[in-house]
């Protein structure tokens, strides 16, 4: 559904039960950052859409169908059973997102959001997919790098540290894991300029959207299969850690809050101070007057939903002088 040529190019679609990419046009106003699907005559994309689970579904099956990660769908549906939602159970799917604060080019990966954004030059659109990132003891690094190589049907040479970890569990890894269905890298891998780190497919798709890797970035097999031919070698990659994002949409300021990676402790006062700093930064250095109770509720929910927190006052223009 394309609204005024501004945001949505293609939304989630299902073919043989597989999720399609979610693609958006860059916001029409350069300073705006909210993207999402519009329905009817909405001025703002609604927070979420709803679907219903089938009898055989887990919540993770629903997440994969709608190209969502595990953490994302669990936060949005805290009262739905992860393993047995049940026939006809209503499930919420996130429908709007704030773009991370980063250059709008190449690949941007926001770790606590468990999400990748790819800015395509040829049509000024954005493709976004869920990802997995490194566990607390195997942090995915931050900063700017680039795609330095791409490989189809990769083999995997486990580093000594990973072989040792597996051996301690009684799982002896070979020196080289051949390409194929048992390869943890899946069928596609893109090597980063940071030695030892990849964006790759996975043979364990239900871990997508969590901190479960040894630092690499995993994607659903169907997502990286579509993205792989589209990203050229040399593409810039920005790895950021933004649990709180803010962004404008047509004079309205939205805030989006995620838990810290691995659910690390995050005292409320720390969250509040971070949010207030970002609110002032987003409003040209002036802290806007916001509803304190609403801000507190959003910070405590930390469910990844962009919510409006402030609206610029409408300045009335003086009437035009009558012609003489």
PDB file of C-alpha atoms in Angstrom:
ATOM      1  CA  UNK A   1       0.000   0.000   0.000  1.00  0.00           C
ATOM      2  CA  UNK A   2       1.601   3.260  -1.106  1.00  0.00           C
ATOM      3  CA  UNK A   3       0.438   6.400   0.651  1.00  0.00           C
ATOM      4  CA  UNK A   4       1.211   9.715  -1.069  1.00  0.00           C
ATOM      5  CA  UNK A   5       4.400   8.183  -2.444  1.00  0.00           C
ATOM      6  CA  UNK A   6       6.102   8.751   0.887  1.00  0.00           C
ATOM      7  CA  UNK A   7       6.706   5.645   2.910  1.00  0.00           C
ATOM      8  CA  UNK A   8       5.494   2.205   2.089  1.00  0.00           C
ATOM      9  CA  UNK A   9       6.588   0.448  -1.081  1.00  0.00           C
ATOM     10  CA  UNK A  10       5.981  -3.164  -0.150  1.00  0.00           C
ATOM     11  CA  UNK A  11       4.605  -4.645   3.022  1.00  0.00           C
ATOM     12  CA  UNK A  12       4.721  -8.073   4.535  1.00  0.00           C
ATOM     13  CA  UNK A  13       3.431 -10.706   2.138  1.00  0.00           C
ATOM     14  CA  UNK A  14       3.239 -14.455   2.413  1.00  0.00           C
ATOM     15  CA  UNK A  15       4.188 -16.909  -0.303  1.00  0.00           C
ATOM     16  CA  UNK A  16       4.126 -20.564   0.694  1.00  0.00           C
ATOM     17  CA  UNK A  17       4.244 -19.439   4.314  1.00  0.00           C
ATOM     18  CA  UNK A  18       7.514 -17.506   3.907  1.00  0.00           C
ATOM     19  CA  UNK A  19       7.958 -13.911   4.978  1.00  0.00           C
ATOM     20  CA  UNK A  20       8.719 -11.204   2.459  1.00  0.00           C
ATOM     21  CA  UNK A  21      10.985  -8.258   3.096  1.00  0.00           C
ATOM     22  CA  UNK A  22       9.518  -5.134   4.589  1.00  0.00           C
ATOM     23  CA  UNK A  23      10.458  -2.174   2.395  1.00  0.00           C
ATOM     24  CA  UNK A  24       9.836   1.524   2.926  1.00  0.00           C
ATOM     25  CA  UNK A  25      10.631   4.711   1.083  1.00  0.00           C
ATOM     26  CA  UNK A  26      12.735   7.209   3.008  1.00  0.00           C
ATOM     27  CA  UNK A  27      10.533   9.753   4.815  1.00  0.00           C
ATOM     28  CA  UNK A  28       9.503  12.646   2.579  1.00  0.00           C
ATOM     29  CA  UNK A  29      10.796  15.219   5.095  1.00  0.00           C
ATOM     30  CA  UNK A  30      14.565  14.782   5.594  1.00  0.00           C
ATOM     31  CA  UNK A  31      14.389  15.183   9.378  1.00  0.00           C
ATOM     32  CA  UNK A  32      11.630  12.610   9.858  1.00  0.00           C
ATOM     33  CA  UNK A  33      12.331   9.040  10.948  1.00  0.00           C
ATOM     34  CA  UNK A  34       9.053   7.107  11.354  1.00  0.00           C
ATOM     35  CA  UNK A  35       8.158   4.432   8.798  1.00  0.00           C
ATOM     36  CA  UNK A  36       5.248   2.015   8.691  1.00  0.00           C
ATOM     37  CA  UNK A  37       2.193   0.822   6.822  1.00  0.00           C
ATOM     38  CA  UNK A  38      -0.747   3.198   6.489  1.00  0.00           C
ATOM     39  CA  UNK A  39      -4.366   2.081   6.444  1.00  0.00           C
ATOM     40  CA  UNK A  40      -7.321   4.048   5.037  1.00  0.00           C
ATOM     41  CA  UNK A  41      -6.826   7.763   5.749  1.00  0.00           C
ATOM     42  CA  UNK A  42      -4.443   7.450   8.693  1.00  0.00           C
ATOM     43  CA  UNK A  43      -1.991  10.280   9.206  1.00  0.00           C
ATOM     44  CA  UNK A  44       0.251   8.105  11.377  1.00  0.00           C
ATOM     45  CA  UNK A  45       0.904   4.382  10.804  1.00  0.00           C
ATOM     46  CA  UNK A  46      -0.750   2.407  13.583  1.00  0.00           C
ATOM     47  CA  UNK A  47       1.470   0.795  16.217  1.00  0.00           C
ATOM     48  CA  UNK A  48       0.692  -2.795  15.267  1.00  0.00           C
ATOM     49  CA  UNK A  49      -1.470  -5.034  13.139  1.00  0.00           C
ATOM     50  CA  UNK A  50      -3.136  -8.231  14.333  1.00  0.00           C
ATOM     51  CA  UNK A  51      -3.136 -11.773  13.056  1.00  0.00           C
ATOM     52  CA  UNK A  52      -4.379 -15.081  14.475  1.00  0.00           C
ATOM     53  CA  UNK A  53      -2.317 -18.123  15.341  1.00  0.00           C
ATOM     54  CA  UNK A  54      -3.086 -21.462  13.733  1.00  0.00           C
ATOM     55  CA  UNK A  55      -3.454 -24.677  15.711  1.00  0.00           C
ATOM     56  CA  UNK A  56       0.055 -25.923  14.884  1.00  0.00           C
ATOM     57  CA  UNK A  57       1.788 -22.560  15.438  1.00  0.00           C
ATOM     58  CA  UNK A  58       4.224 -21.518  18.085  1.00  0.00           C
ATOM     59  CA  UNK A  59       4.589 -17.770  18.587  1.00  0.00           C
ATOM     60  CA  UNK A  60       7.981 -18.106  16.869  1.00  0.00           C
ATOM     61  CA  UNK A  61       6.299 -19.546  13.757  1.00  0.00           C
ATOM     62  CA  UNK A  62       4.095 -16.454  13.602  1.00  0.00           C
ATOM     63  CA  UNK A  63       7.133 -14.219  14.086  1.00  0.00           C
ATOM     64  CA  UNK A  64       8.949 -15.799  11.178  1.00  0.00           C
ATOM     65  CA  UNK A  65       5.935 -15.524   8.875  1.00  0.00           C
ATOM     66  CA  UNK A  66       5.827 -11.786   9.535  1.00  0.00           C
ATOM     67  CA  UNK A  67       9.607 -11.258   9.463  1.00  0.00           C
ATOM     68  CA  UNK A  68       9.814 -10.469  13.168  1.00  0.00           C
ATOM     69  CA  UNK A  69      12.409 -11.709  15.638  1.00  0.00           C
ATOM     70  CA  UNK A  70      11.756 -13.693  18.799  1.00  0.00           C
ATOM     71  CA  UNK A  71      12.404 -10.888  21.311  1.00  0.00           C
ATOM     72  CA  UNK A  72      10.276  -8.450  19.307  1.00  0.00           C
ATOM     73  CA  UNK A  73       7.180 -10.646  19.163  1.00  0.00           C
ATOM     74  CA  UNK A  74       7.486 -11.726  22.812  1.00  0.00           C
ATOM     75  CA  UNK A  75       7.665  -8.121  24.024  1.00  0.00           C
ATOM     76  CA  UNK A  76       4.635  -7.193  21.961  1.00  0.00           C
ATOM     77  CA  UNK A  77       2.618 -10.224  23.149  1.00  0.00           C
ATOM     78  CA  UNK A  78       3.591 -10.756  26.811  1.00  0.00           C
ATOM     79  CA  UNK A  79       0.387 -12.655  27.640  1.00  0.00           C
ATOM     80  CA  UNK A  80       0.571 -15.110  24.715  1.00  0.00           C
ATOM     81  CA  UNK A  81       2.148 -18.520  25.319  1.00  0.00           C
ATOM     82  CA  UNK A  82       5.395 -18.800  23.355  1.00  0.00           C
ATOM     83  CA  UNK A  83       5.032 -22.494  22.557  1.00  0.00           C
ATOM     84  CA  UNK A  84       1.272 -23.000  22.405  1.00  0.00           C
ATOM     85  CA  UNK A  85      -0.606 -19.795  21.596  1.00  0.00           C
ATOM     86  CA  UNK A  86      -3.590 -21.865  20.414  1.00  0.00           C
ATOM     87  CA  UNK A  87      -5.915 -21.820  17.441  1.00  0.00           C
ATOM     88  CA  UNK A  88      -7.319 -18.344  16.801  1.00  0.00           C
ATOM     89  CA  UNK A  89      -5.252 -16.567  19.447  1.00  0.00           C
ATOM     90  CA  UNK A  90      -4.748 -12.931  18.501  1.00  0.00           C
ATOM     91  CA  UNK A  91      -1.098 -11.971  17.953  1.00  0.00           C
ATOM     92  CA  UNK A  92       0.190  -8.420  17.538  1.00  0.00           C
ATOM     93  CA  UNK A  93       2.767  -7.625  14.839  1.00  0.00           C
ATOM     94  CA  UNK A  94       4.750  -4.393  15.035  1.00  0.00           C
ATOM     95  CA  UNK A  95       3.705  -2.045  12.223  1.00  0.00           C
ATOM     96  CA  UNK A  96       5.891   1.039  12.640  1.00  0.00           C
ATOM     97  CA  UNK A  97       9.555   1.698  13.387  1.00  0.00           C
ATOM     98  CA  UNK A  98      11.934   4.574  13.971  1.00  0.00           C
ATOM     99  CA  UNK A  99      15.053   4.619  11.842  1.00  0.00           C
ATOM    100  CA  UNK A 100      18.219   4.423  13.969  1.00  0.00           C
ATOM    101  CA  UNK A 101      20.291   7.556  14.426  1.00  0.00           C
ATOM    102  CA  UNK A 102      23.035   6.742  11.926  1.00  0.00           C
ATOM    103  CA  UNK A 103      24.011   7.634   8.373  1.00  0.00           C
ATOM    104  CA  UNK A 104      21.181   6.728   6.032  1.00  0.00           C
ATOM    105  CA  UNK A 105      23.342   4.672   3.745  1.00  0.00           C
ATOM    106  CA  UNK A 106      24.596   1.130   3.488  1.00  0.00           C
ATOM    107  CA  UNK A 107      23.676  -1.252   6.286  1.00  0.00           C
ATOM    108  CA  UNK A 108      22.748  -0.062   9.792  1.00  0.00           C
ATOM    109  CA  UNK A 109      22.448  -2.644  12.572  1.00  0.00           C
ATOM    110  CA  UNK A 110      20.933  -1.648  15.915  1.00  0.00           C
ATOM    111  CA  UNK A 111      21.948  -4.380  18.336  1.00  0.00           C
ATOM    112  CA  UNK A 112      19.327  -4.040  21.153  1.00  0.00           C
ATOM    113  CA  UNK A 113      16.610  -3.817  18.503  1.00  0.00           C
ATOM    114  CA  UNK A 114      17.882  -7.038  16.888  1.00  0.00           C
ATOM    115  CA  UNK A 115      17.303  -5.466  13.492  1.00  0.00           C
ATOM    116  CA  UNK A 116      19.155  -4.637  10.301  1.00  0.00           C
ATOM    117  CA  UNK A 117      18.311  -1.730   7.980  1.00  0.00           C
ATOM    118  CA  UNK A 118      19.654  -1.597   4.420  1.00  0.00           C
ATOM    119  CA  UNK A 119      19.439   1.713   2.541  1.00  0.00           C
ATOM    120  CA  UNK A 120      19.236   0.993  -1.166  1.00  0.00           C
ATOM    121  CA  UNK A 121      20.668   3.719  -3.371  1.00  0.00           C
ATOM    122  CA  UNK A 122      18.907   2.894  -6.616  1.00  0.00           C
ATOM    123  CA  UNK A 123      15.381   3.631  -5.381  1.00  0.00           C
ATOM    124  CA  UNK A 124      15.886   5.466  -2.040  1.00  0.00           C
ATOM    125  CA  UNK A 125      14.171   2.672  -0.139  1.00  0.00           C
ATOM    126  CA  UNK A 126      14.917   0.870   3.110  1.00  0.00           C
ATOM    127  CA  UNK A 127      14.811  -2.894   3.629  1.00  0.00           C
ATOM    128  CA  UNK A 128      14.650  -4.096   7.231  1.00  0.00           C
ATOM    129  CA  UNK A 129      14.993  -7.587   8.742  1.00  0.00           C
ATOM    130  CA  UNK A 130      15.335  -9.159  12.206  1.00  0.00           C
ATOM    131  CA  UNK A 131      18.741 -10.508  13.233  1.00  0.00           C
ATOM    132  CA  UNK A 132      20.542 -12.327  16.029  1.00  0.00           C
ATOM    133  CA  UNK A 133      23.608 -10.817  17.680  1.00  0.00           C
ATOM    134  CA  UNK A 134      26.368 -11.873  20.075  1.00  0.00           C
ATOM    135  CA  UNK A 135      25.792 -13.093  23.597  1.00  0.00           C
ATOM    136  CA  UNK A 136      27.029 -10.965  26.481  1.00  0.00           C
ATOM    137  CA  UNK A 137      30.263 -12.987  26.634  1.00  0.00           C
ATOM    138  CA  UNK A 138      30.725 -12.758  22.826  1.00  0.00           C
ATOM    139  CA  UNK A 139      29.744  -9.146  22.133  1.00  0.00           C
ATOM    140  CA  UNK A 140      29.070  -8.046  18.594  1.00  0.00           C
ATOM    141  CA  UNK A 141      31.419  -5.065  18.062  1.00  0.00           C
ATOM    142  CA  UNK A 142      30.247  -1.489  17.486  1.00  0.00           C
ATOM    143  CA  UNK A 143      31.380   1.093  14.966  1.00  0.00           C
ATOM    144  CA  UNK A 144      31.749   1.462  11.225  1.00  0.00           C
ATOM    145  CA  UNK A 145      32.992  -1.332   8.976  1.00  0.00           C
ATOM    146  CA  UNK A 146      32.069  -2.664   5.551  1.00  0.00           C
ATOM    147  CA  UNK A 147      31.244  -5.781   3.582  1.00  0.00           C
ATOM    148  CA  UNK A 148      34.599  -7.098   2.342  1.00  0.00           C
ATOM    149  CA  UNK A 149      33.539 -10.424   0.794  1.00  0.00           C
ATOM    150  CA  UNK A 150      30.441 -12.474  -0.051  1.00  0.00           C
ATOM    151  CA  UNK A 151      30.268 -16.264  -0.215  1.00  0.00           C
ATOM    152  CA  UNK A 152      27.567 -18.692  -1.301  1.00  0.00           C
ATOM    153  CA  UNK A 153      27.574 -22.169   0.255  1.00  0.00           C
ATOM    154  CA  UNK A 154      30.331 -21.234   2.719  1.00  0.00           C
ATOM    155  CA  UNK A 155      32.337 -23.716   4.728  1.00  0.00           C
ATOM    156  CA  UNK A 156      32.976 -22.944   8.396  1.00  0.00           C
ATOM    157  CA  UNK A 157      36.321 -23.196  10.154  1.00  0.00           C
ATOM    158  CA  UNK A 158      35.495 -23.008  13.873  1.00  0.00           C
ATOM    159  CA  UNK A 159      38.017 -20.916  15.827  1.00  0.00           C
ATOM    160  CA  UNK A 160      39.813 -22.574  18.732  1.00  0.00           C
ATOM    161  CA  UNK A 161      37.696 -20.703  21.312  1.00  0.00           C
ATOM    162  CA  UNK A 162      34.443 -22.068  19.901  1.00  0.00           C
ATOM    163  CA  UNK A 163      35.866 -25.590  19.528  1.00  0.00           C
ATOM    164  CA  UNK A 164      36.899 -25.453  23.193  1.00  0.00           C
ATOM    165  CA  UNK A 165      33.431 -24.276  24.283  1.00  0.00           C
ATOM    166  CA  UNK A 166      31.745 -27.099  22.375  1.00  0.00           C
ATOM    167  CA  UNK A 167      34.256 -29.676  23.635  1.00  0.00           C
ATOM    168  CA  UNK A 168      33.414 -28.720  27.224  1.00  0.00           C
ATOM    169  CA  UNK A 169      29.832 -29.717  26.432  1.00  0.00           C
ATOM    170  CA  UNK A 170      30.952 -32.999  24.872  1.00  0.00           C
ATOM    171  CA  UNK A 171      30.315 -31.749  21.331  1.00  0.00           C
ATOM    172  CA  UNK A 172      33.510 -32.179  19.294  1.00  0.00           C
ATOM    173  CA  UNK A 173      33.576 -29.899  16.260  1.00  0.00           C
ATOM    174  CA  UNK A 174      35.571 -30.800  13.142  1.00  0.00           C
ATOM    175  CA  UNK A 175      38.319 -28.520  11.886  1.00  0.00           C
ATOM    176  CA  UNK A 176      36.137 -27.583   8.909  1.00  0.00           C
ATOM    177  CA  UNK A 177      32.346 -27.870   8.642  1.00  0.00           C
ATOM    178  CA  UNK A 178      31.417 -28.407   4.969  1.00  0.00           C
ATOM    179  CA  UNK A 179      28.727 -26.452   3.184  1.00  0.00           C
ATOM    180  CA  UNK A 180      25.224 -27.836   3.581  1.00  0.00           C
ATOM    181  CA  UNK A 181      22.223 -28.007   5.902  1.00  0.00           C
ATOM    182  CA  UNK A 182      24.321 -28.718   9.024  1.00  0.00           C
ATOM    183  CA  UNK A 183      26.549 -25.694   8.510  1.00  0.00           C
ATOM    184  CA  UNK A 184      25.780 -22.943  11.080  1.00  0.00           C
ATOM    185  CA  UNK A 185      26.540 -20.297   8.425  1.00  0.00           C
ATOM    186  CA  UNK A 186      23.715 -21.509   6.209  1.00  0.00           C
ATOM    187  CA  UNK A 187      23.918 -20.928   2.456  1.00  0.00           C
ATOM    188  CA  UNK A 188      24.975 -17.258   2.395  1.00  0.00           C
ATOM    189  CA  UNK A 189      27.628 -15.268   4.253  1.00  0.00           C
ATOM    190  CA  UNK A 190      28.884 -11.681   4.006  1.00  0.00           C
ATOM    191  CA  UNK A 191      32.232 -11.040   5.675  1.00  0.00           C
ATOM    192  CA  UNK A 192      32.749  -7.798   7.598  1.00  0.00           C
ATOM    193  CA  UNK A 193      35.966  -5.795   7.746  1.00  0.00           C
ATOM    194  CA  UNK A 194      36.208  -6.722  11.439  1.00  0.00           C
ATOM    195  CA  UNK A 195      38.220  -9.965  11.408  1.00  0.00           C
ATOM    196  CA  UNK A 196      36.154 -13.029  12.239  1.00  0.00           C
ATOM    197  CA  UNK A 197      32.712 -11.402  11.966  1.00  0.00           C
ATOM    198  CA  UNK A 198      30.027 -12.215   9.401  1.00  0.00           C
ATOM    199  CA  UNK A 199      26.430 -11.496   8.465  1.00  0.00           C
ATOM    200  CA  UNK A 200      25.150 -14.938   7.572  1.00  0.00           C
ATOM    201  CA  UNK A 201      22.224 -17.316   7.321  1.00  0.00           C
ATOM    202  CA  UNK A 202      21.564 -19.944   9.979  1.00  0.00           C
ATOM    203  CA  UNK A 203      20.449 -23.525  10.453  1.00  0.00           C
ATOM    204  CA  UNK A 204      18.748 -22.469  13.712  1.00  0.00           C
ATOM    205  CA  UNK A 205      16.216 -19.862  12.545  1.00  0.00           C
ATOM    206  CA  UNK A 206      14.242 -19.735  15.788  1.00  0.00           C
ATOM    207  CA  UNK A 207      17.185 -17.995  17.460  1.00  0.00           C
ATOM    208  CA  UNK A 208      16.767 -14.970  15.187  1.00  0.00           C
ATOM    209  CA  UNK A 209      15.939 -11.911  17.268  1.00  0.00           C
ATOM    210  CA  UNK A 210      18.020 -12.868  20.316  1.00  0.00           C
ATOM    211  CA  UNK A 211      21.547 -12.609  21.747  1.00  0.00           C
ATOM    212  CA  UNK A 212      22.674 -16.147  20.930  1.00  0.00           C
ATOM    213  CA  UNK A 213      25.677 -15.930  18.594  1.00  0.00           C
ATOM    214  CA  UNK A 214      29.440 -15.792  19.075  1.00  0.00           C
ATOM    215  CA  UNK A 215      29.374 -12.216  17.792  1.00  0.00           C
ATOM    216  CA  UNK A 216      28.254 -12.768  14.215  1.00  0.00           C
ATOM    217  CA  UNK A 217      24.936 -11.514  12.866  1.00  0.00           C
ATOM    218  CA  UNK A 218      22.437 -14.198  11.857  1.00  0.00           C
ATOM    219  CA  UNK A 219      19.422 -13.768   9.596  1.00  0.00           C
ATOM    220  CA  UNK A 220      16.474 -15.904   8.568  1.00  0.00           C
ATOM    221  CA  UNK A 221      17.568 -17.980   5.554  1.00  0.00           C
ATOM    222  CA  UNK A 222      14.872 -16.482   3.323  1.00  0.00           C
ATOM    223  CA  UNK A 223      15.837 -12.918   4.315  1.00  0.00           C
ATOM    224  CA  UNK A 224      19.540 -13.152   3.527  1.00  0.00           C
ATOM    225  CA  UNK A 225      18.792 -15.075   0.336  1.00  0.00           C
ATOM    226  CA  UNK A 226      16.879 -12.039  -0.948  1.00  0.00           C
ATOM    227  CA  UNK A 227      19.297  -9.485   0.469  1.00  0.00           C
ATOM    228  CA  UNK A 228      22.541 -11.197  -0.566  1.00  0.00           C
ATOM    229  CA  UNK A 229      22.505 -10.276  -4.291  1.00  0.00           C
ATOM    230  CA  UNK A 230      21.406  -6.713  -3.512  1.00  0.00           C
ATOM    231  CA  UNK A 231      24.325  -5.691  -1.266  1.00  0.00           C
ATOM    232  CA  UNK A 232      27.602  -5.092  -3.119  1.00  0.00           C
ATOM    233  CA  UNK A 233      31.037  -5.756  -1.673  1.00  0.00           C
ATOM    234  CA  UNK A 234      32.334  -2.485  -0.220  1.00  0.00           C
ATOM    235  CA  UNK A 235      28.976  -1.481   1.302  1.00  0.00           C
ATOM    236  CA  UNK A 236      29.385   0.467   4.550  1.00  0.00           C
ATOM    237  CA  UNK A 237      28.056  -1.190   7.719  1.00  0.00           C
ATOM    238  CA  UNK A 238      27.262   0.781  10.887  1.00  0.00           C
ATOM    239  CA  UNK A 239      26.860  -1.194  14.114  1.00  0.00           C
ATOM    240  CA  UNK A 240      25.106   0.863  16.805  1.00  0.00           C
ATOM    241  CA  UNK A 241      23.735   0.297  20.290  1.00  0.00           C
ATOM    242  CA  UNK A 242      20.576   2.402  20.645  1.00  0.00           C
ATOM    243  CA  UNK A 243      18.092   0.971  23.159  1.00  0.00           C
ATOM    244  CA  UNK A 244      16.245   4.323  23.064  1.00  0.00           C
ATOM    245  CA  UNK A 245      15.468   5.886  19.681  1.00  0.00           C
ATOM    246  CA  UNK A 246      13.694   9.158  19.003  1.00  0.00           C
ATOM    247  CA  UNK A 247      12.440  10.562  15.729  1.00  0.00           C
ATOM    248  CA  UNK A 248      10.014  13.037  14.204  1.00  0.00           C
ATOM    249  CA  UNK A 249       7.014  12.462  11.983  1.00  0.00           C
ATOM    250  CA  UNK A 250       5.137  15.490  10.645  1.00  0.00           C
ATOM    251  CA  UNK A 251       5.801  17.620  13.726  1.00  0.00           C
ATOM    252  CA  UNK A 252       5.241  14.792  16.199  1.00  0.00           C
ATOM    253  CA  UNK A 253       8.127  13.352  18.233  1.00  0.00           C
ATOM    254  CA  UNK A 254       8.150   9.581  18.810  1.00  0.00           C
ATOM    255  CA  UNK A 255      10.177   7.548  21.285  1.00  0.00           C
ATOM    256  CA  UNK A 256      10.984   3.831  20.989  1.00  0.00           C
ATOM    257  CA  UNK A 257      12.475   1.916  23.927  1.00  0.00           C
ATOM    258  CA  UNK A 258      14.066  -1.548  23.959  1.00  0.00           C
ATOM    259  CA  UNK A 259      15.568  -3.563  26.811  1.00  0.00           C
ATOM    260  CA  UNK A 260      19.340  -3.650  27.021  1.00  0.00           C
ATOM    261  CA  UNK A 261      21.121  -6.535  25.330  1.00  0.00           C
ATOM    262  CA  UNK A 262      20.807  -9.813  27.233  1.00  0.00           C
ATOM    263  CA  UNK A 263      18.314  -8.045  29.526  1.00  0.00           C
ATOM    264  CA  UNK A 264      21.136  -6.460  31.498  1.00  0.00           C
ATOM    265  CA  UNK A 265      19.983  -4.404  34.508  1.00  0.00           C
ATOM    266  CA  UNK A 266      18.866  -0.904  33.577  1.00  0.00           C
ATOM    267  CA  UNK A 267      17.692   1.143  36.573  1.00  0.00           C
ATOM    268  CA  UNK A 268      14.777   3.446  35.865  1.00  0.00           C
ATOM    269  CA  UNK A 269      16.699   6.648  36.661  1.00  0.00           C
ATOM    270  CA  UNK A 270      19.360   5.713  34.124  1.00  0.00           C
ATOM    271  CA  UNK A 271      16.659   5.095  31.506  1.00  0.00           C
ATOM    272  CA  UNK A 272      14.981   8.378  32.379  1.00  0.00           C
ATOM    273  CA  UNK A 273      18.169  10.431  32.194  1.00  0.00           C
ATOM    274  CA  UNK A 274      19.081   8.881  28.843  1.00  0.00           C
ATOM    275  CA  UNK A 275      15.593   9.602  27.499  1.00  0.00           C
ATOM    276  CA  UNK A 276      15.648  13.225  28.701  1.00  0.00           C
ATOM    277  CA  UNK A 277      19.035  13.822  27.093  1.00  0.00           C
ATOM    278  CA  UNK A 278      17.798  12.387  23.812  1.00  0.00           C
ATOM    279  CA  UNK A 279      14.548  14.373  23.983  1.00  0.00           C
ATOM    280  CA  UNK A 280      16.490  17.623  24.311  1.00  0.00           C
ATOM    281  CA  UNK A 281      18.880  16.612  21.549  1.00  0.00           C
ATOM    282  CA  UNK A 282      15.990  15.794  19.207  1.00  0.00           C
ATOM    283  CA  UNK A 283      14.349  19.171  19.957  1.00  0.00           C
ATOM    284  CA  UNK A 284      17.314  21.382  19.022  1.00  0.00           C
ATOM    285  CA  UNK A 285      18.783  21.342  22.529  1.00  0.00           C
ATOM    286  CA  UNK A 286      15.584  22.359  24.337  1.00  0.00           C
ATOM    287  CA  UNK A 287      13.857  19.787  26.544  1.00  0.00           C
ATOM    288  CA  UNK A 288      10.211  19.705  25.413  1.00  0.00           C
ATOM    289  CA  UNK A 289       7.392  19.638  27.928  1.00  0.00           C
ATOM    290  CA  UNK A 290       6.114  16.059  27.943  1.00  0.00           C
ATOM    291  CA  UNK A 291       3.640  14.064  29.999  1.00  0.00           C
ATOM    292  CA  UNK A 292       5.828  12.593  32.756  1.00  0.00           C
ATOM    293  CA  UNK A 293       3.494   9.707  33.533  1.00  0.00           C
ATOM    294  CA  UNK A 294       3.308   8.741  29.864  1.00  0.00           C
ATOM    295  CA  UNK A 295       7.099   8.862  29.503  1.00  0.00           C
ATOM    296  CA  UNK A 296       7.509   6.701  32.616  1.00  0.00           C
ATOM    297  CA  UNK A 297       5.043   4.124  31.273  1.00  0.00           C
ATOM    298  CA  UNK A 298       6.846   3.937  27.913  1.00  0.00           C
ATOM    299  CA  UNK A 299      10.239   3.536  29.609  1.00  0.00           C
ATOM    300  CA  UNK A 300       8.882   0.777  31.856  1.00  0.00           C
ATOM    301  CA  UNK A 301       7.173  -1.091  28.993  1.00  0.00           C
ATOM    302  CA  UNK A 302      10.317  -1.027  26.852  1.00  0.00           C
ATOM    303  CA  UNK A 303       8.485  -3.078  24.226  1.00  0.00           C
ATOM    304  CA  UNK A 304       9.980  -1.519  21.081  1.00  0.00           C
ATOM    305  CA  UNK A 305       6.818   0.289  19.969  1.00  0.00           C
ATOM    306  CA  UNK A 306       7.365   3.878  18.735  1.00  0.00           C
ATOM    307  CA  UNK A 307       4.972   6.062  20.748  1.00  0.00           C
ATOM    308  CA  UNK A 308       4.244   9.769  20.361  1.00  0.00           C
ATOM    309  CA  UNK A 309       5.590  11.777  23.278  1.00  0.00           C
ATOM    310  CA  UNK A 310       5.419  15.388  22.042  1.00  0.00           C
ATOM    311  CA  UNK A 311       3.826  17.512  19.323  1.00  0.00           C
ATOM    312  CA  UNK A 312       5.162  20.823  18.156  1.00  0.00           C
ATOM    313  CA  UNK A 313       2.693  23.676  18.785  1.00  0.00           C
ATOM    314  CA  UNK A 314       0.934  24.861  15.641  1.00  0.00           C
ATOM    315  CA  UNK A 315       2.005  28.444  15.000  1.00  0.00           C
ATOM    316  CA  UNK A 316      -0.805  30.401  13.431  1.00  0.00           C
ATOM    317  CA  UNK A 317       0.235  32.541  10.518  1.00  0.00           C
ATOM    318  CA  UNK A 318      -1.102  36.135  10.453  1.00  0.00           C
ATOM    319  CA  UNK A 319      -3.814  36.651   7.843  1.00  0.00           C
ATOM    320  CA  UNK A 320      -2.684  38.041   4.532  1.00  0.00           C
ATOM    321  CA  UNK A 321      -3.136  41.774   4.059  1.00  0.00           C
ATOM    322  CA  UNK A 322      -6.030  42.589   1.749  1.00  0.00           C
ATOM    323  CA  UNK A 323      -5.057  43.827  -1.684  1.00  0.00           C
ATOM    324  CA  UNK A 324      -5.265  47.629  -1.981  1.00  0.00           C
TER     325      UNK A 324
END
